[in-house]
PDB file of C-alpha atoms in Angstrom:
ATOM      1  CA  MET A   1       0.000   0.000   0.000  1.00  0.00           C
ATOM      2  CA  SER A   2       1.384   3.415  -0.912  1.00  0.00           C
ATOM      3  CA  ALA A   3       2.153   6.132   1.640  1.00  0.00           C
ATOM      4  CA  PHE A   4      -0.627   8.191   0.071  1.00  0.00           C
ATOM      5  CA  ASN A   5      -3.168   5.435   0.683  1.00  0.00           C
ATOM      6  CA  LEU A   6      -1.980   4.977   4.255  1.00  0.00           C
ATOM      7  CA  PHE A   7      -2.194   8.736   4.699  1.00  0.00           C
ATOM      8  CA  LYS A   8      -5.788   8.700   3.410  1.00  0.00           C
ATOM      9  CA  LYS A   9      -6.655   5.735   5.617  1.00  0.00           C
ATOM     10  CA  LYS A  10      -5.426   7.440   8.832  1.00  0.00           C
ATOM     11  CA  LYS A  11      -7.484  10.584   8.173  1.00  0.00           C
ATOM     12  CA  ALA A  12      -5.670  12.358  10.989  1.00  0.00           C
ATOM     13  CA  PHE A  13      -5.515  16.131  10.904  1.00  0.00           C
ATOM     14  CA  HIS A  14      -3.681  18.450  13.234  1.00  0.00           C
ATOM     15  CA  SER A  15      -4.024  22.190  13.587  1.00  0.00           C
ATOM     16  CA  LEU A  16      -2.480  24.595  16.054  1.00  0.00           C
ATOM     17  CA  VAL A  17      -1.871  28.316  16.418  1.00  0.00           C
ATOM     18  CA  ASN A  18       1.573  29.594  17.322  1.00  0.00           C
ATOM     19  CA  SER A  19       2.867  33.011  18.166  1.00  0.00           C
ATOM     20  CA  ASN A  20       6.028  33.756  16.219  1.00  0.00           C
ATOM     21  CA  ILE A  21       8.355  36.683  15.789  1.00  0.00           C
ATOM     22  CA  HIS A  22       8.657  37.924  12.217  1.00  0.00           C
ATOM     23  CA  LYS A  23      12.131  38.864  10.961  1.00  0.00           C
ATOM     24  CA  ASN A  24      11.119  42.546  11.301  1.00  0.00           C
ATOM     25  CA  GLY A  25      10.422  41.979  15.032  1.00  0.00           C
ATOM     26  CA  ASP A  26       6.604  41.991  14.845  1.00  0.00           C
ATOM     27  CA  GLU A  27       4.627  39.246  16.533  1.00  0.00           C
ATOM     28  CA  ILE A  28       2.653  37.168  14.057  1.00  0.00           C
ATOM     29  CA  PHE A  29       0.266  34.291  14.518  1.00  0.00           C
ATOM     30  CA  LEU A  30       0.443  31.241  12.304  1.00  0.00           C
ATOM     31  CA  GLU A  31      -2.163  28.527  12.083  1.00  0.00           C
ATOM     32  CA  THR A  32      -0.340  25.341  11.208  1.00  0.00           C
ATOM     33  CA  SER A  33      -2.372  22.508   9.759  1.00  0.00           C
ATOM     34  CA  GLY A  34      -0.999  19.172   8.780  1.00  0.00           C
ATOM     35  CA  VAL A  35      -1.611  15.509   8.244  1.00  0.00           C
ATOM     36  CA  PRO A  36       0.705  12.659   9.168  1.00  0.00           C
ATOM     37  CA  ILE A  37       2.572  10.779   6.464  1.00  0.00           C
ATOM     38  CA  PHE A  38       3.271   7.061   6.834  1.00  0.00           C
ATOM     39  CA  ASP A  39       5.276   4.730   4.621  1.00  0.00           C
ATOM     40  CA  GLU A  40       4.158   1.377   3.286  1.00  0.00           C
ATOM     41  CA  ASN A  41       5.135  -0.264   6.623  1.00  0.00           C
ATOM     42  CA  ASN A  42       2.876   2.133   8.493  1.00  0.00           C
ATOM     43  CA  THR A  43       5.903   3.938   9.913  1.00  0.00           C
ATOM     44  CA  PHE A  44       5.336   7.586  10.656  1.00  0.00           C
ATOM     45  CA  LYS A  45       7.541   9.712   8.387  1.00  0.00           C
ATOM     46  CA  GLY A  46       6.430  13.240   9.172  1.00  0.00           C
ATOM     47  CA  TYR A  47       3.757  15.751   8.340  1.00  0.00           C
ATOM     48  CA  ARG A  48       2.633  17.479   5.220  1.00  0.00           C
ATOM     49  CA  GLY A  49       1.161  20.806   6.064  1.00  0.00           C
ATOM     50  CA  VAL A  50       0.661  24.453   5.512  1.00  0.00           C
ATOM     51  CA  ASP A  51       1.025  27.626   7.580  1.00  0.00           C
ATOM     52  CA  ASN A  52      -1.544  30.403   7.324  1.00  0.00           C
ATOM     53  CA  ASN A  53      -0.829  33.854   8.714  1.00  0.00           C
ATOM     54  CA  ILE A  54      -3.890  34.642  10.857  1.00  0.00           C
ATOM     55  CA  THR A  55      -2.434  37.723  12.573  1.00  0.00           C
ATOM     56  CA  GLU A  56      -5.078  40.142  11.243  1.00  0.00           C
ATOM     57  CA  ARG A  57      -7.907  37.793  12.209  1.00  0.00           C
ATOM     58  CA  LYS A  58      -6.458  37.278  15.706  1.00  0.00           C
ATOM     59  CA  ILE A  59      -6.055  41.048  16.234  1.00  0.00           C
ATOM     60  CA  ALA A  60      -9.638  41.643  15.031  1.00  0.00           C
ATOM     61  CA  VAL A  61     -10.979  38.997  17.418  1.00  0.00           C
ATOM     62  CA  GLU A  62      -9.039  40.518  20.330  1.00  0.00           C
ATOM     63  CA  LYS A  63     -10.416  43.989  19.483  1.00  0.00           C
ATOM     64  CA  LEU A  64     -13.933  42.553  19.344  1.00  0.00           C
ATOM     65  CA  HIS A  65     -13.501  40.926  22.767  1.00  0.00           C
ATOM     66  CA  ARG A  66     -12.224  44.184  24.277  1.00  0.00           C
ATOM     67  CA  SER A  67     -15.166  46.057  22.742  1.00  0.00           C
ATOM     68  CA  GLU A  68     -17.626  43.494  24.131  1.00  0.00           C
ATOM     69  CA  GLU A  69     -16.043  43.788  27.582  1.00  0.00           C
ATOM     70  CA  ARG A  70     -16.350  47.600  27.506  1.00  0.00           C
ATOM     71  CA  PHE A  71     -19.962  47.349  26.346  1.00  0.00           C
ATOM     72  CA  ARG A  72     -20.824  44.902  29.119  1.00  0.00           C
ATOM     73  CA  ALA A  73     -19.125  47.098  31.733  1.00  0.00           C
ATOM     74  CA  LEU A  74     -21.056  50.139  30.480  1.00  0.00           C
ATOM     75  CA  THR A  75     -24.322  48.209  30.436  1.00  0.00           C
ATOM     76  CA  GLU A  76     -23.850  46.806  33.927  1.00  0.00           C
ATOM     77  CA  SER A  77     -22.939  50.167  35.452  1.00  0.00           C
ATOM     78  CA  ALA A  78     -25.845  52.076  33.875  1.00  0.00           C
ATOM     79  CA  VAL A  79     -28.595  53.386  36.142  1.00  0.00           C
ATOM     80  CA  ASP A  80     -31.118  53.072  33.301  1.00  0.00           C
ATOM     81  CA  SER A  81     -32.519  49.670  32.410  1.00  0.00           C
ATOM     82  CA  ILE A  82     -30.850  48.234  29.323  1.00  0.00           C
ATOM     83  CA  LEU A  83     -32.142  45.315  27.301  1.00  0.00           C
ATOM     84  CA  THR A  84     -30.953  43.730  24.073  1.00  0.00           C
ATOM     85  CA  THR A  85     -32.932  41.201  22.061  1.00  0.00           C
ATOM     86  CA  ASP A  86     -32.157  39.148  19.018  1.00  0.00           C
ATOM     87  CA  ILE A  87     -34.113  39.682  15.797  1.00  0.00           C
ATOM     88  CA  HIS A  88     -36.826  37.306  17.060  1.00  0.00           C
ATOM     89  CA  GLY A  89     -37.436  39.331  20.211  1.00  0.00           C
ATOM     90  CA  LYS A  90     -35.637  36.929  22.557  1.00  0.00           C
ATOM     91  CA  ILE A  91     -33.829  38.634  25.478  1.00  0.00           C
ATOM     92  CA  ILE A  92     -30.080  38.119  25.147  1.00  0.00           C
ATOM     93  CA  LEU A  93     -28.544  40.868  27.289  1.00  0.00           C
ATOM     94  CA  PHE A  94     -29.787  43.003  30.166  1.00  0.00           C
ATOM     95  CA  ASN A  95     -28.469  44.800  33.201  1.00  0.00           C
ATOM     96  CA  ASP A  96     -29.249  44.667  36.911  1.00  0.00           C
ATOM     97  CA  SER A  97     -31.312  47.866  36.664  1.00  0.00           C
ATOM     98  CA  LEU A  98     -33.727  46.083  34.336  1.00  0.00           C
ATOM     99  CA  LEU A  99     -33.991  43.136  36.717  1.00  0.00           C
ATOM    100  CA  GLU A 100     -34.733  45.492  39.587  1.00  0.00           C
ATOM    101  CA  SER A 101     -37.314  47.476  37.575  1.00  0.00           C
ATOM    102  CA  PHE A 102     -39.226  44.391  36.430  1.00  0.00           C
ATOM    103  CA  GLY A 103     -38.652  42.195  39.502  1.00  0.00           C
ATOM    104  CA  TYR A 104     -36.987  39.257  37.776  1.00  0.00           C
ATOM    105  CA  LYS A 105     -33.871  37.214  38.476  1.00  0.00           C
ATOM    106  CA  LYS A 106     -31.305  36.619  35.727  1.00  0.00           C
ATOM    107  CA  ASP A 107     -32.277  33.006  35.074  1.00  0.00           C
ATOM    108  CA  GLU A 108     -35.955  33.946  34.788  1.00  0.00           C
ATOM    109  CA  ILE A 109     -35.453  36.424  31.969  1.00  0.00           C
ATOM    110  CA  GLN A 110     -32.460  35.178  29.933  1.00  0.00           C
ATOM    111  CA  ASN A 111     -33.543  33.855  26.502  1.00  0.00           C
ATOM    112  CA  GLN A 112     -37.195  34.643  27.201  1.00  0.00           C
ATOM    113  CA  PRO A 113     -39.346  36.584  24.731  1.00  0.00           C
ATOM    114  CA  VAL A 114     -39.318  40.329  25.375  1.00  0.00           C
ATOM    115  CA  THR A 115     -43.118  40.179  25.406  1.00  0.00           C
ATOM    116  CA  LEU A 116     -42.718  38.778  28.929  1.00  0.00           C
ATOM    117  CA  LEU A 117     -42.252  42.422  29.956  1.00  0.00           C
ATOM    118  CA  ILE A 118     -45.309  43.706  28.053  1.00  0.00           C
ATOM    119  CA  PRO A 119     -48.899  43.618  29.385  1.00  0.00           C
ATOM    120  CA  ASP A 120     -51.185  41.174  27.591  1.00  0.00           C
ATOM    121  CA  ARG A 121     -53.318  43.962  26.164  1.00  0.00           C
ATOM    122  CA  LEU A 122     -50.282  45.425  24.312  1.00  0.00           C
ATOM    123  CA  ARG A 123     -48.554  42.211  23.203  1.00  0.00           C
ATOM    124  CA  ASP A 124     -50.378  41.735  19.902  1.00  0.00           C
ATOM    125  CA  LYS A 125     -49.383  45.181  18.640  1.00  0.00           C
ATOM    126  CA  PHE A 126     -45.824  44.689  19.892  1.00  0.00           C
ATOM    127  CA  GLU A 127     -45.493  41.265  18.216  1.00  0.00           C
ATOM    128  CA  LYS A 128     -46.751  42.713  14.909  1.00  0.00           C
ATOM    129  CA  ARG A 129     -44.027  45.372  15.095  1.00  0.00           C
ATOM    130  CA  ILE A 130     -41.405  42.679  15.768  1.00  0.00           C
ATOM    131  CA  MET A 131     -42.622  40.688  12.747  1.00  0.00           C
ATOM    132  CA  LYS A 132     -42.451  43.802  10.578  1.00  0.00           C
ATOM    133  CA  PHE A 133     -38.928  44.497  11.846  1.00  0.00           C
ATOM    134  CA  GLN A 134     -37.941  40.897  11.030  1.00  0.00           C
ATOM    135  CA  SER A 135     -39.141  41.244   7.464  1.00  0.00           C
ATOM    136  CA  THR A 136     -37.996  44.814   6.718  1.00  0.00           C
ATOM    137  CA  GLY A 137     -35.137  45.429   9.159  1.00  0.00           C
ATOM    138  CA  GLN A 138     -36.797  48.691  10.171  1.00  0.00           C
ATOM    139  CA  HIS A 139     -38.908  49.652  13.153  1.00  0.00           C
ATOM    140  CA  SER A 140     -41.187  52.698  13.131  1.00  0.00           C
ATOM    141  CA  LEU A 141     -40.009  53.676  16.614  1.00  0.00           C
ATOM    142  CA  SER A 142     -36.281  53.133  16.052  1.00  0.00           C
ATOM    143  CA  GLY A 143     -34.247  56.110  17.224  1.00  0.00           C
ATOM    144  CA  LYS A 144     -37.166  57.576  19.144  1.00  0.00           C
ATOM    145  CA  THR A 145     -37.936  57.841  22.851  1.00  0.00           C
ATOM    146  CA  PHE A 146     -41.517  57.218  23.880  1.00  0.00           C
ATOM    147  CA  LEU A 147     -43.654  56.368  26.904  1.00  0.00           C
ATOM    148  CA  SER A 148     -44.629  52.713  27.256  1.00  0.00           C
ATOM    149  CA  THR A 149     -46.109  50.356  29.814  1.00  0.00           C
ATOM    150  CA  GLY A 150     -44.126  47.543  31.405  1.00  0.00           C
ATOM    151  CA  LEU A 151     -45.292  44.424  33.201  1.00  0.00           C
ATOM    152  CA  LYS A 152     -43.498  43.424  36.391  1.00  0.00           C
ATOM    153  CA  LYS A 153     -43.084  39.803  37.423  1.00  0.00           C
ATOM    154  CA  ASP A 154     -45.747  40.305  40.129  1.00  0.00           C
ATOM    155  CA  GLY A 155     -48.250  41.395  37.452  1.00  0.00           C
ATOM    156  CA  THR A 156     -48.296  45.105  38.179  1.00  0.00           C
ATOM    157  CA  GLU A 157     -48.011  47.527  35.311  1.00  0.00           C
ATOM    158  CA  PHE A 158     -45.881  50.654  35.365  1.00  0.00           C
ATOM    159  CA  PRO A 159     -45.068  53.449  32.930  1.00  0.00           C
ATOM    160  CA  PHE A 160     -41.525  53.789  31.636  1.00  0.00           C
ATOM    161  CA  GLU A 161     -39.661  55.658  28.927  1.00  0.00           C
ATOM    162  CA  MET A 162     -38.201  53.511  26.172  1.00  0.00           C
ATOM    163  CA  SER A 163     -35.726  54.148  23.373  1.00  0.00           C
ATOM    164  CA  LEU A 164     -35.214  51.675  20.538  1.00  0.00           C
ATOM    165  CA  SER A 165     -32.023  51.270  18.555  1.00  0.00           C
ATOM    166  CA  ALA A 166     -31.171  48.710  15.923  1.00  0.00           C
ATOM    167  CA  TRP A 167     -27.701  47.174  15.935  1.00  0.00           C
ATOM    168  CA  GLY A 168     -25.867  45.667  13.027  1.00  0.00           C
TER     169      GLY A 168
END
C-alpha cells in the first residue's frame, strides 16, 4: 500500500496556532495545519502541512472581545434599564437595573421573549411590530424615545420611557 493510501486511511488532521516573531520583530500568529505521512510499513515519516498567517484575524478577534467587555461594563454600570434582544425578540442581554425594575432574576429572563415584559393587552401590537422588523429590518419607533407600559413579574403595570435602537 502506498504512503498516500496509508495517509488517506489514517485521516488524521492536526491544527495549532503559534505566536512567532517575524524577521522585522513583529509578533505574528500562524495557524499550522498538517496531516501525518506514513510509509508502506505504516511507519510515521512526518507531516505534510501548511502555515496560514492569521495575525489580522487574531487582532480583530481581540479587538472585538475588548469592545464586548467595555460594552458589558457600560451596560452593567448604567442606572437606566438596558435590554438587548435578538431579531426574534428573545432577550439576550440586560443589566441589573432592568432586573430590579421588572422584579426578575437573571435566570428567569435570559432567553425569554421580550413580550414577557409587556402587558397582555399590548402584546399583539408589539409582536406585529417585531414581525415587521424581522421582514424589513426597520422599526417605526427606532431612534425615538416614547412612553410605554411595562409588566413586572408580580403582574403590576408601570409606565416607563423607552428608546429603541437597531444594531448591526
